[in-house]
Amino acid sequence: MKNFSKIVAGLLVTTLLTGTAFSNELVAKAAVPNKITMNWNQQYQEIDGFGVSQACDVYGDQIYGFPQRDTIMDLLFSNDKGIGLSMLRCEVGNGLNMPTIEPQDGVWVYERPVSELWVINEAKKRGIDKIFSTVWSPPAWMKTTGKITNGGYLKKDCYRKFAEYLAEYVSAYKRLYDIDIYAVSIANEPEYAAMWQSCLWKPENFTEFLQNHLAPVFAEKNIPAKVIVGEKGEWSEAMVVNALNNPASCSRLDIVGGHQYSGSISPLTTAISKGKRTWETEVSDTGIYKNDIKDGVAWAERIHRFMSDASANAFMYWLGASYKTNNESLIRLYQDGTYVSAKRLYTMGNFSKFVKPGYVRIGINNNPVKGVYFSAYKNPLTGEFVVIAVNNTDTNHLFDLSLDGCTAGSLTQTISNDKENLTRYEDIISENGTFQLSLGGYSVVTFTGTNGSIRPEQRVWTITDELNDWKYIYSATPEWMLEGNDPYGGFEADPSRARRTAKSEQSLTYCFKNIRDFEAQIYFYKQFVGMKLYASIDGETWNPVGYEASRPKITGGYWEKTTIRPQGILQAGTNYLKIEFDLGDQEWDKHLAKISFDCDGVFVPTIHDSLNDWSKTDSHSVNWMLDADNAQSMEGDSSRARRTSASKEFITYKAGENKTFDTFCAKLYYFRGANSPIRFYSSIDGVNYTEITAQYSGSVDTGSYWRRMYAKASNLNCKYIKVEFDGGGLYPWDKQLGDMWINEL
């Protein structure tokens, strides 16, 4: 291996170790993350769960007869294979589609549909926490109209019979089928005389029924089920305020339910003031079928609002799976036996898979930026906690999350976006007690952690190039620039990245001693194509390097981010790594954002002349000066040698006593690509000089029309080295010598 590699790597690593800071206009544009805080001790409502209706009407039959029914049940109710719903809404059958247990007064029929029992038991197998049942209509014989459909009221003389009917429903399911009915809901949308199963109630009817009939019957028969009242089509407690304000009926009312086909999402204040749980028990969309991420994120925002704005204890989507051709279900079934999961299934899963019954909502800045929403929850028994972020914008947003009242070393992130469904990504590690959260455009991200967890040890890299300047780049092909633009926050406020300026093959080369490993962060637009890596021992013979790319993470505006690592171990003695960008639809389609190296690092040259003074030179011609102007365009170099007239000028270096020069490396700057040459000569006696055939690296753009390159030579065996600036050029200052590294033997 040529000795030059020892020199040039030394110049690059020495810059790092001496702590030189380089200012750059691009750095000043870096966005400051918004600051948010999770407050462990600021407690709100307890969560009862998330769920769907499935064992009701014809929908139990639809899933029971579906060829992939086990897969569908997994998607809905399994925490390992799906979204882990914890609640299942069933129907208290009335004789239309779902049989009633009392088809005639005093006649009891306990045989249940096999499809209903299958759905309930399969949900139980998958860990469902609560099964509750809603009455769409009492049996026809109990109603004023004698019909199940189109409304009608419960007959006054059937109030006690209806109470006994509900009690027997709960008892029979436990006695005959070992199914615990957690709660029964008296009426579905009691204000609406629907053409399907329906029954009308007035607020005062609820009060009378609860106080004088249901309460004594449930007490006599020792019925453990809780009672849900309300379930109005609008999110409102108007139907139950009368009962809540009556102490006797209020004591028999446990949960106020509501749908949300209209009405604002706000707290049911009377219910909450009386200590009642509030459940959103049905909502969906009957419009044209949607299955895109914007729909999914919109539903996540709605769930967030129920949890944070309304302080609801539970949220239920209308249907889990069905053959419906609109948006009434989370999973659409097809007659050919196939299915499609809507994005809203997975964005709902960002809540249901992680926030389990018994968790308590805790404090966090819930709407720190327009279109971005946070909620947080904790398990009081285990110390586990969950932060859910909904980004309903097309822009990436950054947040610094701090924890108040608890500590954690890392957070696990699970993301649903346009390409991913509840995909786990690499953990986020705390930095001085703070976590930087990056939320890609139109995404829902769940962050989970444990109070008291320890910060895991992190990989320590020898050198990291943030690509804020060119100081670590050994060589580059001509068409490169440092990009600071950040549309849609797609670069996560990274102030500077390297990217091509031409849609052709372009490369960057690094040179460090004994490169053992590396890791690079790449941003790409829409698709990641056309990147290759090469390694070399001597900078002349190159071998391809296979690499692994992490699962891409959507940031914003069609940009994605991936992390590159080598496959296997690099060849021993590797001193050079080349990164090549090729292909793609645009020259800006790939950006190198950061690269870190594990290497031996420092090669120390015998002589390093930074041209801050003339002390390390032997002599120089008259027309020279040390220039400190425009350092920001020359990588922060605050002193370089340059001519004072457009004439041929020289600088010479002399080896020490009984020493000779072996190698050198010179850092050169040119204005507007000026090509009037800088030449190098060697001499034994200081009189007779021979031109050195130097090897030049590719040049890189350092700003304001300046470019930088390196010149190197080895095996010189000379006493003197002369650096000569040729006559002519655009200006006297159009060529400058920034640094000179020389090895003596």
Short mmCIF file of C-alpha atoms in Angstrom, two decimals, residues 376-662:
data_model
loop_
_atom_site.label_atom_id
_atom_site.label_comp_id
_atom_site.label_asym_id
_atom_site.label_seq_id
_atom_site.Cartn_x
_atom_site.Cartn_y
_atom_site.Cartn_z
CA ALA A 376 -50.39 9.20 26.21
CA TYR A 377 -51.38 6.28 28.45
CA LYS A 378 -49.83 4.25 31.24
CA ASN A 379 -50.31 0.85 32.85
CA PRO A 380 -50.35 1.71 36.57
CA LEU A 381 -49.47 -1.87 37.51
CA THR A 382 -46.41 -2.44 35.30
CA GLY A 383 -45.02 1.01 34.49
CA GLU A 384 -45.46 0.49 30.76
CA PHE A 385 -46.55 3.55 28.81
CA VAL A 386 -47.75 4.44 25.33
CA VAL A 387 -47.51 7.67 23.34
CA ILE A 388 -49.57 7.82 20.14
CA ALA A 389 -48.86 10.48 17.51
CA VAL A 390 -51.21 11.21 14.61
CA ASN A 391 -49.79 13.32 11.78
CA ASN A 392 -52.68 14.36 9.56
CA THR A 393 -50.47 16.50 7.30
CA ASP A 394 -48.23 15.72 4.34
CA THR A 395 -45.20 17.19 6.16
CA ASN A 396 -42.70 15.54 8.47
CA HIS A 397 -42.66 17.03 11.97
CA LEU A 398 -39.99 16.72 14.65
CA PHE A 399 -40.61 16.77 18.39
CA ASP A 400 -38.35 16.59 21.42
CA LEU A 401 -40.26 14.54 23.98
CA SER A 402 -39.31 14.86 27.64
CA LEU A 403 -40.76 12.81 30.50
CA ASP A 404 -42.02 14.38 33.71
CA GLY A 405 -42.45 12.09 36.72
CA CYS A 406 -40.85 9.05 35.11
CA THR A 407 -37.75 7.98 33.20
CA ALA A 408 -37.02 5.68 30.27
CA GLY A 409 -33.95 4.74 28.28
CA SER A 410 -35.58 3.93 24.96
CA LEU A 411 -38.86 3.93 23.05
CA THR A 412 -40.07 1.34 20.55
CA GLN A 413 -41.85 2.85 17.55
CA THR A 414 -44.56 1.16 15.48
CA ILE A 415 -45.66 2.97 12.34
CA SER A 416 -48.65 2.87 10.01
CA ASN A 417 -48.33 4.95 6.85
CA ASP A 418 -48.90 4.71 3.12
CA LYS A 419 -46.56 1.72 2.77
CA GLU A 420 -46.48 0.15 6.24
CA ASN A 421 -49.06 -1.39 8.54
CA LEU A 422 -48.14 -1.45 12.23
CA THR A 423 -44.49 -1.98 11.33
CA ARG A 424 -41.93 -1.92 14.11
CA TYR A 425 -38.88 0.27 13.51
CA GLU A 426 -35.62 0.69 15.38
CA ASP A 427 -35.88 1.93 18.94
CA ILE A 428 -35.36 5.60 19.76
CA ILE A 429 -32.70 6.12 22.39
CA SER A 430 -32.92 8.94 24.92
CA GLU A 431 -30.36 11.72 24.72
CA ASN A 432 -30.01 13.50 28.06
CA GLY A 433 -33.50 12.36 28.99
CA THR A 434 -35.09 13.55 25.75
CA PHE A 435 -36.40 11.56 22.78
CA GLN A 436 -36.44 13.03 19.28
CA LEU A 437 -39.60 11.86 17.53
CA SER A 438 -39.89 12.07 13.75
CA LEU A 439 -43.43 11.87 12.37
CA GLY A 440 -43.65 11.21 8.64
CA GLY A 441 -46.39 12.85 6.60
CA TYR A 442 -49.79 11.11 6.91
CA SER A 443 -48.73 8.58 9.51
CA VAL A 444 -49.70 7.22 12.90
CA VAL A 445 -46.84 6.28 15.20
CA THR A 446 -47.09 4.44 18.53
CA PHE A 447 -44.17 4.82 20.91
CA THR A 448 -43.98 2.36 23.81
CA GLY A 449 -41.66 2.38 26.81
CA THR A 450 -41.33 1.36 30.43
CA ASN A 451 -40.83 3.62 33.39
CA GLY A 452 -37.38 3.07 34.86
CA SER A 453 -35.91 1.32 31.82
CA ILE A 454 -32.18 1.74 31.26
CA ARG A 455 -30.69 3.47 28.24
CA PRO A 456 -29.09 0.74 26.10
CA GLU A 457 -25.46 1.05 25.13
CA GLN A 458 -24.98 2.63 21.74
CA ARG A 459 -22.42 1.93 19.05
CA VAL A 460 -19.50 4.35 19.27
CA TRP A 461 -18.14 5.36 15.88
CA THR A 462 -14.65 6.72 15.29
CA ILE A 463 -15.69 9.33 12.73
CA THR A 464 -19.09 10.67 11.68
CA ASP A 465 -19.55 12.88 8.64
CA GLU A 466 -22.78 14.89 8.87
CA LEU A 467 -22.21 16.23 5.33
CA ASN A 468 -22.46 19.80 6.56
CA ASP A 469 -19.27 20.55 4.59
CA TRP A 470 -16.72 18.68 2.49
CA LYS A 471 -13.97 18.33 5.07
CA TYR A 472 -14.09 14.53 5.31
CA ILE A 473 -14.52 13.81 1.59
CA TYR A 474 -11.26 12.56 0.10
CA SER A 475 -12.36 12.88 -3.51
CA ALA A 476 -15.49 13.29 -5.59
CA THR A 477 -16.59 13.37 -9.19
CA PRO A 478 -17.53 16.88 -10.37
CA GLU A 479 -21.32 16.83 -10.17
CA TRP A 480 -22.07 17.11 -6.44
CA MET A 481 -23.55 19.72 -4.15
CA LEU A 482 -24.56 20.11 -0.52
CA GLU A 483 -28.34 20.45 -0.38
CA GLY A 484 -30.06 22.35 2.45
CA ASN A 485 -33.61 22.56 1.11
CA ASP A 486 -36.15 20.55 3.14
CA PRO A 487 -39.53 20.38 1.34
CA TYR A 488 -42.37 18.81 3.38
CA GLY A 489 -39.87 18.21 6.18
CA GLY A 490 -38.83 15.20 4.12
CA PHE A 491 -35.26 15.39 5.44
CA GLU A 492 -36.27 15.67 9.11
CA ALA A 493 -34.70 19.14 9.36
CA ASP A 494 -31.29 17.80 8.33
CA PRO A 495 -29.59 21.05 7.26
CA SER A 496 -27.20 19.56 4.69
CA ARG A 497 -26.85 16.42 2.56
CA ALA A 498 -24.73 15.46 -0.45
CA ARG A 499 -26.52 14.83 -3.72
CA ARG A 500 -25.80 14.75 -7.45
CA THR A 501 -26.28 17.73 -9.72
CA ALA A 502 -26.42 15.61 -12.88
CA LYS A 503 -28.41 12.46 -13.65
CA SER A 504 -25.30 10.43 -14.28
CA GLU A 505 -22.97 8.15 -12.36
CA GLN A 506 -21.29 10.19 -9.61
CA SER A 507 -19.20 9.07 -6.64
CA LEU A 508 -17.77 10.24 -3.32
CA THR A 509 -14.68 8.64 -1.74
CA TYR A 510 -13.59 8.47 1.89
CA CYS A 511 -10.09 7.56 3.02
CA PHE A 512 -9.42 6.45 6.61
CA LYS A 513 -7.02 3.93 8.10
CA ASN A 514 -8.33 0.36 8.47
CA ILE A 515 -12.03 0.89 7.90
CA ARG A 516 -13.76 -2.03 9.63
CA ASP A 517 -17.40 -1.00 9.50
CA PHE A 518 -19.65 1.86 8.50
CA GLU A 519 -23.27 2.99 8.63
CA ALA A 520 -24.89 5.51 6.28
CA GLN A 521 -28.25 7.28 6.28
CA ILE A 522 -29.80 7.79 2.87
CA TYR A 523 -32.90 9.76 1.89
CA PHE A 524 -34.54 8.78 -1.39
CA TYR A 525 -37.49 9.90 -3.45
CA LYS A 526 -40.19 7.27 -4.12
CA GLN A 527 -37.80 4.40 -4.84
CA PHE A 528 -34.29 3.47 -3.83
CA VAL A 529 -32.28 2.51 -6.90
CA GLY A 530 -28.80 3.05 -8.29
CA MET A 531 -26.54 3.08 -5.24
CA LYS A 532 -23.34 1.01 -5.19
CA LEU A 533 -20.47 0.77 -2.72
CA TYR A 534 -16.82 -0.11 -3.33
CA ALA A 535 -13.88 -0.65 -0.98
CA SER A 536 -10.14 -0.49 -1.62
CA ILE A 537 -6.89 -1.03 0.22
CA ASP A 538 -4.70 1.19 -1.97
CA GLY A 539 -7.21 3.51 -3.68
CA GLU A 540 -6.54 1.89 -7.05
CA THR A 541 -8.07 -1.59 -6.96
CA TRP A 542 -11.77 -1.51 -5.99
CA ASN A 543 -14.07 -4.32 -4.90
CA PRO A 544 -17.88 -4.10 -4.65
CA VAL A 545 -19.32 -4.00 -1.14
CA GLY A 546 -22.67 -5.66 -0.56
CA TYR A 547 -24.96 -3.79 1.78
CA GLU A 548 -28.18 -4.18 3.72
CA ALA A 549 -30.78 -1.42 3.76
CA SER A 550 -33.12 -1.04 6.70
CA ARG A 551 -36.86 -0.92 6.13
CA PRO A 552 -37.47 2.53 4.63
CA LYS A 553 -39.35 5.03 6.75
CA ILE A 554 -41.61 7.56 5.04
CA THR A 555 -40.75 11.09 6.07
CA GLY A 556 -42.71 13.60 3.99
CA GLY A 557 -43.64 14.50 0.40
CA TYR A 558 -42.74 11.06 -1.06
CA TRP A 559 -39.33 11.08 0.63
CA GLU A 560 -38.15 8.06 2.61
CA LYS A 561 -35.17 7.30 4.81
CA THR A 562 -33.11 4.13 5.08
CA THR A 563 -29.94 3.09 6.91
CA ILE A 564 -27.19 1.25 5.00
CA ARG A 565 -24.79 -1.23 6.59
CA PRO A 566 -22.27 -3.58 4.95
CA GLN A 567 -23.10 -7.23 4.50
CA GLY A 568 -20.43 -9.12 6.37
CA ILE A 569 -16.96 -7.91 7.28
CA LEU A 570 -14.85 -5.54 5.18
CA GLN A 571 -11.52 -6.83 3.92
CA ALA A 572 -8.68 -6.28 6.42
CA GLY A 573 -6.64 -3.19 5.56
CA THR A 574 -9.49 -1.37 3.81
CA ASN A 575 -8.59 2.32 3.69
CA TYR A 576 -11.02 3.65 1.09
CA LEU A 577 -14.80 3.56 0.71
CA LYS A 578 -16.50 4.84 -2.44
CA ILE A 579 -20.22 5.67 -2.59
CA GLU A 580 -21.68 5.75 -6.08
CA PHE A 581 -25.06 7.23 -7.07
CA ASP A 582 -26.48 6.27 -10.47
CA LEU A 583 -29.82 5.77 -12.22
CA GLY A 584 -33.06 7.29 -10.95
CA ASP A 585 -35.53 9.69 -12.53
CA GLN A 586 -33.96 12.83 -11.07
CA GLU A 587 -30.45 13.92 -10.20
CA TRP A 588 -31.70 14.81 -6.69
CA ASP A 589 -33.43 11.48 -6.03
CA LYS A 590 -30.88 10.24 -3.48
CA HIS A 591 -29.18 12.15 -0.66
CA LEU A 592 -26.32 11.00 1.55
CA ALA A 593 -27.29 12.50 4.92
CA LYS A 594 -24.75 11.03 7.31
CA ILE A 595 -22.09 8.32 7.37
CA SER A 596 -20.18 6.91 10.35
CA PHE A 597 -16.99 4.84 10.33
CA ASP A 598 -15.33 2.40 12.68
CA CYS A 599 -11.65 2.70 11.81
CA ASP A 600 -8.22 3.27 13.31
CA GLY A 601 -8.48 6.83 12.20
CA VAL A 602 -5.37 8.93 12.66
CA PHE A 603 -2.35 8.86 10.36
CA VAL A 604 -0.03 11.60 11.59
CA PRO A 605 2.17 13.18 8.94
CA THR A 606 5.64 14.41 9.94
CA ILE A 607 4.92 17.95 8.73
CA HIS A 608 1.53 19.64 8.62
CA ASP A 609 1.64 23.19 7.32
CA SER A 610 -1.78 24.85 7.68
CA LEU A 611 -0.38 28.04 6.11
CA ASN A 612 -1.21 30.17 9.15
CA ASP A 613 2.33 31.55 8.91
CA TRP A 614 5.53 30.89 6.92
CA SER A 615 7.39 29.04 9.66
CA LYS A 616 7.24 25.59 8.08
CA THR A 617 8.38 26.73 4.62
CA ASP A 618 12.01 26.97 3.58
CA SER A 619 11.54 29.86 1.15
CA HIS A 620 9.04 31.49 -1.19
CA SER A 621 9.03 34.05 -3.95
CA VAL A 622 8.02 37.66 -3.34
CA ASN A 623 4.41 37.88 -4.50
CA TRP A 624 2.67 35.89 -1.80
CA MET A 625 0.25 36.55 1.04
CA LEU A 626 -1.70 34.53 3.59
CA ASP A 627 -5.39 35.02 2.87
CA ALA A 628 -8.12 34.71 5.57
CA ASP A 629 -11.02 36.07 3.51
CA ASN A 630 -14.04 34.01 2.43
CA ALA A 631 -13.28 31.12 4.78
CA GLN A 632 -16.94 30.06 4.67
CA SER A 633 -16.48 29.09 1.01
CA MET A 634 -13.35 27.09 1.77
CA GLU A 635 -14.60 24.78 4.49
CA GLY A 636 -13.75 27.20 7.27
CA ASP A 637 -10.04 27.30 6.35
CA SER A 638 -9.01 30.60 7.95
CA SER A 639 -5.60 30.95 6.27
CA ARG A 640 -4.33 29.93 2.83
CA ALA A 641 -1.35 30.93 0.68
CA ARG A 642 -2.10 32.78 -2.53
CA ARG A 643 -0.36 35.06 -5.04
CA THR A 644 -0.57 38.85 -5.01
CA SER A 645 0.06 39.10 -8.75
CA ALA A 646 -0.85 36.90 -11.71
CA SER A 647 2.74 35.74 -12.12
CA LYS A 648 4.61 32.48 -11.64
CA GLU A 649 5.32 32.09 -7.92
CA PHE A 650 6.69 29.29 -5.72
CA ILE A 651 6.97 27.95 -2.17
CA THR A 652 9.62 25.43 -1.14
CA TYR A 653 9.88 22.96 1.74
CA LYS A 654 13.15 21.43 2.98
CA ALA A 655 13.54 18.15 4.86
CA GLY A 656 15.28 18.10 8.21
CA GLU A 657 18.93 17.22 8.72
CA ASN A 658 19.72 13.70 7.57
CA LYS A 659 16.10 13.26 6.40
CA THR A 660 14.38 13.06 3.03
CA PHE A 661 10.80 13.58 1.91
CA ASP A 662 8.83 10.44 1.04
#
